[in-house]
mmCIF file of C-alpha atoms and ligand atoms in Angstrom:
data_model
loop_
_atom_site.group_PDB
_atom_site.id
_atom_site.type_symbol
_atom_site.label_atom_id
_atom_site.label_comp_id
_atom_site.label_asym_id
_atom_site.label_seq_id
_atom_site.Cartn_x
_atom_site.Cartn_y
_atom_site.Cartn_z
ATOM 1 C CA MET A 1 -0.113 0.104 0.090
ATOM 2 C CA LYS A 2 2.760 2.572 1.127
ATOM 3 C CA ILE A 3 4.926 1.806 -2.155
ATOM 4 C CA ILE A 4 1.585 2.181 -4.527
ATOM 5 C CA ALA A 5 0.713 5.691 -2.658
ATOM 6 C CA LEU A 6 4.527 6.659 -3.447
ATOM 7 C CA ALA A 7 3.786 6.041 -6.828
ATOM 8 C CA ALA A 8 1.163 8.092 -6.811
ATOM 9 C CA VAL A 9 3.056 11.550 -5.120
ATOM 10 C CA CYS A 10 5.787 10.585 -8.040
ATOM 11 C CA ALA A 11 3.114 11.042 -10.848
ATOM 12 C CA ALA A 12 1.868 14.161 -9.909
ATOM 13 C CA LEU A 13 5.255 15.747 -9.387
ATOM 14 C CA PRO A 14 5.753 16.477 -13.184
ATOM 15 C CA THR A 15 2.502 18.570 -12.885
ATOM 16 C CA LEU A 16 3.668 20.640 -10.134
ATOM 17 C CA ALA A 17 7.191 21.442 -11.438
ATOM 18 C CA ALA A 18 5.282 22.381 -14.644
ATOM 19 C CA ALA A 19 4.460 25.617 -12.432
ATOM 20 C CA ASP A 20 6.483 28.191 -14.094
ATOM 21 C CA VAL A 21 6.831 32.197 -14.473
ATOM 22 C CA SER A 22 8.539 33.773 -16.617
ATOM 23 C CA VAL A 23 10.506 36.998 -15.684
ATOM 24 C CA THR A 24 11.144 39.394 -18.830
ATOM 25 C CA ASP A 25 12.815 42.735 -19.551
ATOM 26 C CA PRO A 26 14.167 43.605 -16.334
ATOM 27 C CA TRP A 27 15.653 46.919 -15.818
ATOM 28 C CA ALA A 28 16.497 49.932 -13.137
ATOM 29 C CA ARG A 29 16.698 53.715 -13.570
ATOM 30 C CA ALA A 30 20.468 54.645 -12.609
ATOM 31 C CA SER A 31 20.229 56.601 -9.304
ATOM 32 C CA ILE A 32 22.079 60.169 -8.685
ATOM 33 C CA LEU A 33 21.929 59.582 -4.888
ATOM 34 C CA ALA A 34 22.066 56.096 -2.837
ATOM 35 C CA SER A 35 20.275 57.646 -0.087
ATOM 36 C CA ARG A 36 16.949 58.117 -2.617
ATOM 37 C CA PRO A 37 14.926 54.736 -3.057
ATOM 38 C CA GLY A 38 15.708 53.077 -6.537
ATOM 39 C CA ALA A 39 13.250 52.201 -8.928
ATOM 40 C CA ALA A 40 12.890 48.523 -11.149
ATOM 41 C CA TYR A 41 10.642 47.399 -13.595
ATOM 42 C CA LEU A 42 9.905 43.722 -15.133
ATOM 43 C CA THR A 43 6.922 41.466 -16.753
ATOM 44 C CA LEU A 44 5.635 38.156 -15.103
ATOM 45 C CA GLU A 45 3.738 36.090 -16.969
ATOM 46 C CA SER A 46 2.740 32.715 -14.897
ATOM 47 C CA ASP A 47 1.361 29.495 -16.758
ATOM 48 C CA ILE A 48 -0.919 28.747 -13.772
ATOM 49 C CA ALA A 49 -2.230 31.183 -10.922
ATOM 50 C CA ASP A 50 0.677 31.850 -8.621
ATOM 51 C CA ARG A 51 1.582 35.061 -6.048
ATOM 52 C CA LEU A 52 4.460 36.730 -5.716
ATOM 53 C CA THR A 53 5.356 36.187 -2.147
ATOM 54 C CA ALA A 54 8.772 37.526 -1.705
ATOM 55 C CA LEU A 55 11.628 39.952 -3.057
ATOM 56 C CA GLU A 56 15.153 40.148 -2.185
ATOM 57 C CA THR A 57 18.358 41.824 -3.906
ATOM 58 C CA PRO A 58 21.516 42.537 -2.270
ATOM 59 C CA ALA A 59 21.483 45.923 -3.715
ATOM 60 C CA ALA A 60 18.922 47.075 -1.666
ATOM 61 C CA GLY A 61 17.793 46.649 1.880
ATOM 62 C CA HIS A 62 14.242 45.834 1.375
ATOM 63 C CA VAL A 63 12.293 45.916 -1.704
ATOM 64 C CA MET A 64 8.442 46.909 -2.015
ATOM 65 C CA LEU A 65 5.724 46.663 -4.562
ATOM 66 C CA HIS A 66 4.382 49.712 -5.452
ATOM 67 C CA ASP A 67 1.884 51.324 -7.359
ATOM 68 C CA THR A 68 1.110 54.347 -8.770
ATOM 69 C CA VAL A 69 -2.424 56.121 -8.291
ATOM 70 C CA THR A 70 -3.454 59.288 -10.042
ATOM 71 C CA ASP A 71 -6.807 60.346 -8.208
ATOM 72 C CA ALA A 72 -9.056 62.719 -9.435
ATOM 73 C CA SER A 73 -7.273 66.271 -9.103
ATOM 74 C CA GLY A 74 -4.241 64.539 -11.268
ATOM 75 C CA VAL A 75 -2.393 63.995 -8.018
ATOM 76 C CA SER A 76 0.014 60.733 -8.416
ATOM 77 C CA ARG A 77 0.955 59.053 -5.413
ATOM 78 C CA MET A 78 2.508 55.695 -4.617
ATOM 79 C CA HIS A 79 1.140 52.861 -2.861
ATOM 80 C CA HIS A 80 2.224 49.601 -1.240
ATOM 81 C CA ILE A 81 0.980 46.454 -3.013
ATOM 82 C CA ASP A 82 0.854 43.795 -0.214
ATOM 83 C CA VAL A 83 0.182 40.651 -2.784
ATOM 84 C CA LEU A 84 0.679 40.471 -6.325
ATOM 85 C CA ASP A 85 -1.365 37.465 -7.684
ATOM 86 C CA LEU A 86 -0.862 36.307 -11.185
ATOM 87 C CA ALA A 87 -3.622 35.043 -13.641
ATOM 88 C CA PRO A 88 -2.532 32.224 -15.667
ATOM 89 C CA GLY A 89 -1.438 33.500 -18.864
ATOM 90 C CA THR A 90 -2.004 37.177 -18.447
ATOM 91 C CA PRO A 91 0.970 39.477 -18.262
ATOM 92 C CA VAL A 92 1.638 41.939 -15.239
ATOM 93 C CA THR A 93 3.929 44.306 -16.286
ATOM 94 C CA PHE A 94 5.635 47.054 -14.173
ATOM 95 C CA ALA A 95 6.843 49.803 -15.838
ATOM 96 C CA PRO A 96 7.210 53.953 -14.942
ATOM 97 C CA GLY A 97 4.061 55.826 -13.869
ATOM 98 C CA GLY A 98 2.590 52.351 -12.971
ATOM 99 C CA MET A 99 3.734 49.244 -10.829
ATOM 100 C CA HIS A 100 7.428 49.182 -9.647
ATOM 101 C CA LEU A 101 9.628 47.878 -7.559
ATOM 102 C CA MET A 102 10.188 50.117 -4.871
ATOM 103 C CA LEU A 103 14.345 49.370 -3.773
ATOM 104 C CA MET A 104 14.585 50.705 -0.206
ATOM 105 C CA GLY A 105 17.817 51.243 1.578
ATOM 106 C CA LEU A 106 20.321 50.695 -1.620
ATOM 107 C CA THR A 107 23.571 49.458 -0.596
ATOM 108 C CA GLY A 108 25.065 52.079 -3.395
ATOM 109 C CA LYS A 109 24.186 53.803 -6.215
ATOM 110 C CA LEU A 110 22.568 52.355 -9.400
ATOM 111 C CA GLU A 111 25.153 52.885 -12.011
ATOM 112 C CA GLU A 112 24.404 52.661 -15.238
ATOM 113 C CA GLY A 113 25.894 49.879 -17.267
ATOM 114 C CA ARG A 114 25.790 47.578 -13.952
ATOM 115 C CA THR A 115 23.645 45.050 -13.287
ATOM 116 C CA PHE A 116 22.475 43.298 -9.956
ATOM 117 C CA PRO A 117 20.816 40.308 -9.015
ATOM 118 C CA LEU A 118 17.077 40.206 -7.699
ATOM 119 C CA THR A 119 15.645 37.134 -6.447
ATOM 120 C CA LEU A 120 11.548 36.660 -6.550
ATOM 121 C CA SER A 121 9.645 34.175 -4.751
ATOM 122 C CA PHE A 122 6.395 32.611 -5.921
ATOM 123 C CA GLU A 123 4.150 30.423 -3.809
ATOM 124 C CA HIS A 124 4.213 27.572 -6.677
ATOM 125 C CA ALA A 125 6.992 28.649 -9.131
ATOM 126 C CA GLY A 126 9.412 28.861 -6.211
ATOM 127 C CA GLU A 127 12.583 31.347 -6.143
ATOM 128 C CA ILE A 128 13.455 32.673 -9.783
ATOM 129 C CA MET A 129 16.678 34.992 -10.128
ATOM 130 C CA VAL A 130 17.288 37.606 -12.551
ATOM 131 C CA GLU A 131 20.040 39.843 -13.525
ATOM 132 C CA VAL A 132 18.582 43.526 -13.504
ATOM 133 C CA PRO A 133 20.441 46.071 -15.999
ATOM 134 C CA VAL A 134 20.639 49.447 -14.918
ATOM 135 C CA LEU A 135 19.642 51.399 -17.657
ATOM 136 C CA SER A 136 20.423 55.655 -17.946
ATOM 137 C CA VAL A 137 18.668 57.949 -15.204
ATOM 138 C CA THR A 138 16.240 58.952 -18.186
ATOM 139 C CA ALA A 139 15.222 55.205 -19.398
ATOM 140 C CA THR A 140 11.572 55.062 -19.781
ATOM 141 C CA GLY A 141 11.563 51.137 -20.719
ATOM 142 C CA PRO A 142 13.881 48.099 -20.949
ATOM 143 C CA LYS A 143 16.666 48.146 -23.406
ATOM 144 C CA GLY A 144 15.244 47.586 -27.163
ATOM 145 C CA ALA A 145 11.734 49.472 -26.252
ATOM 146 C CA GLU A 146 13.162 53.117 -26.538
HETATM 147 CU CU1 LIG B 1 7.182 53.770 -5.109
#
């Protein structure tokens, strides 16, 4: 009986391993001062319903998920997103003026031409590490999109 149960678990594994999130076009804007938070952007797409649970980078003490909301009087402000859910096959794009990753407590200036690693943790897809290229202070999108 035990052996049969194990076989059933093993047979289910390939399905679990199929949970995959693609992280594309990561980029960050160069920062002028290390004392100001940095901003990074990317696109996420999952093949199943998944949830972003954590963000980590050696480039910053703390990474926050922010959205930008413009109220009726035209004033934009950022607000914190606690959880980000991904719907299957629906890309979520972070971009200036919208959702962004706020890099709090930079360990140094984000210098153009450098890259830094960013680890994203997902409920199902697990940890995904990407290298984030730092573009110019005036960049408005990932390389090739400008
Ligand atoms: Cu922000």
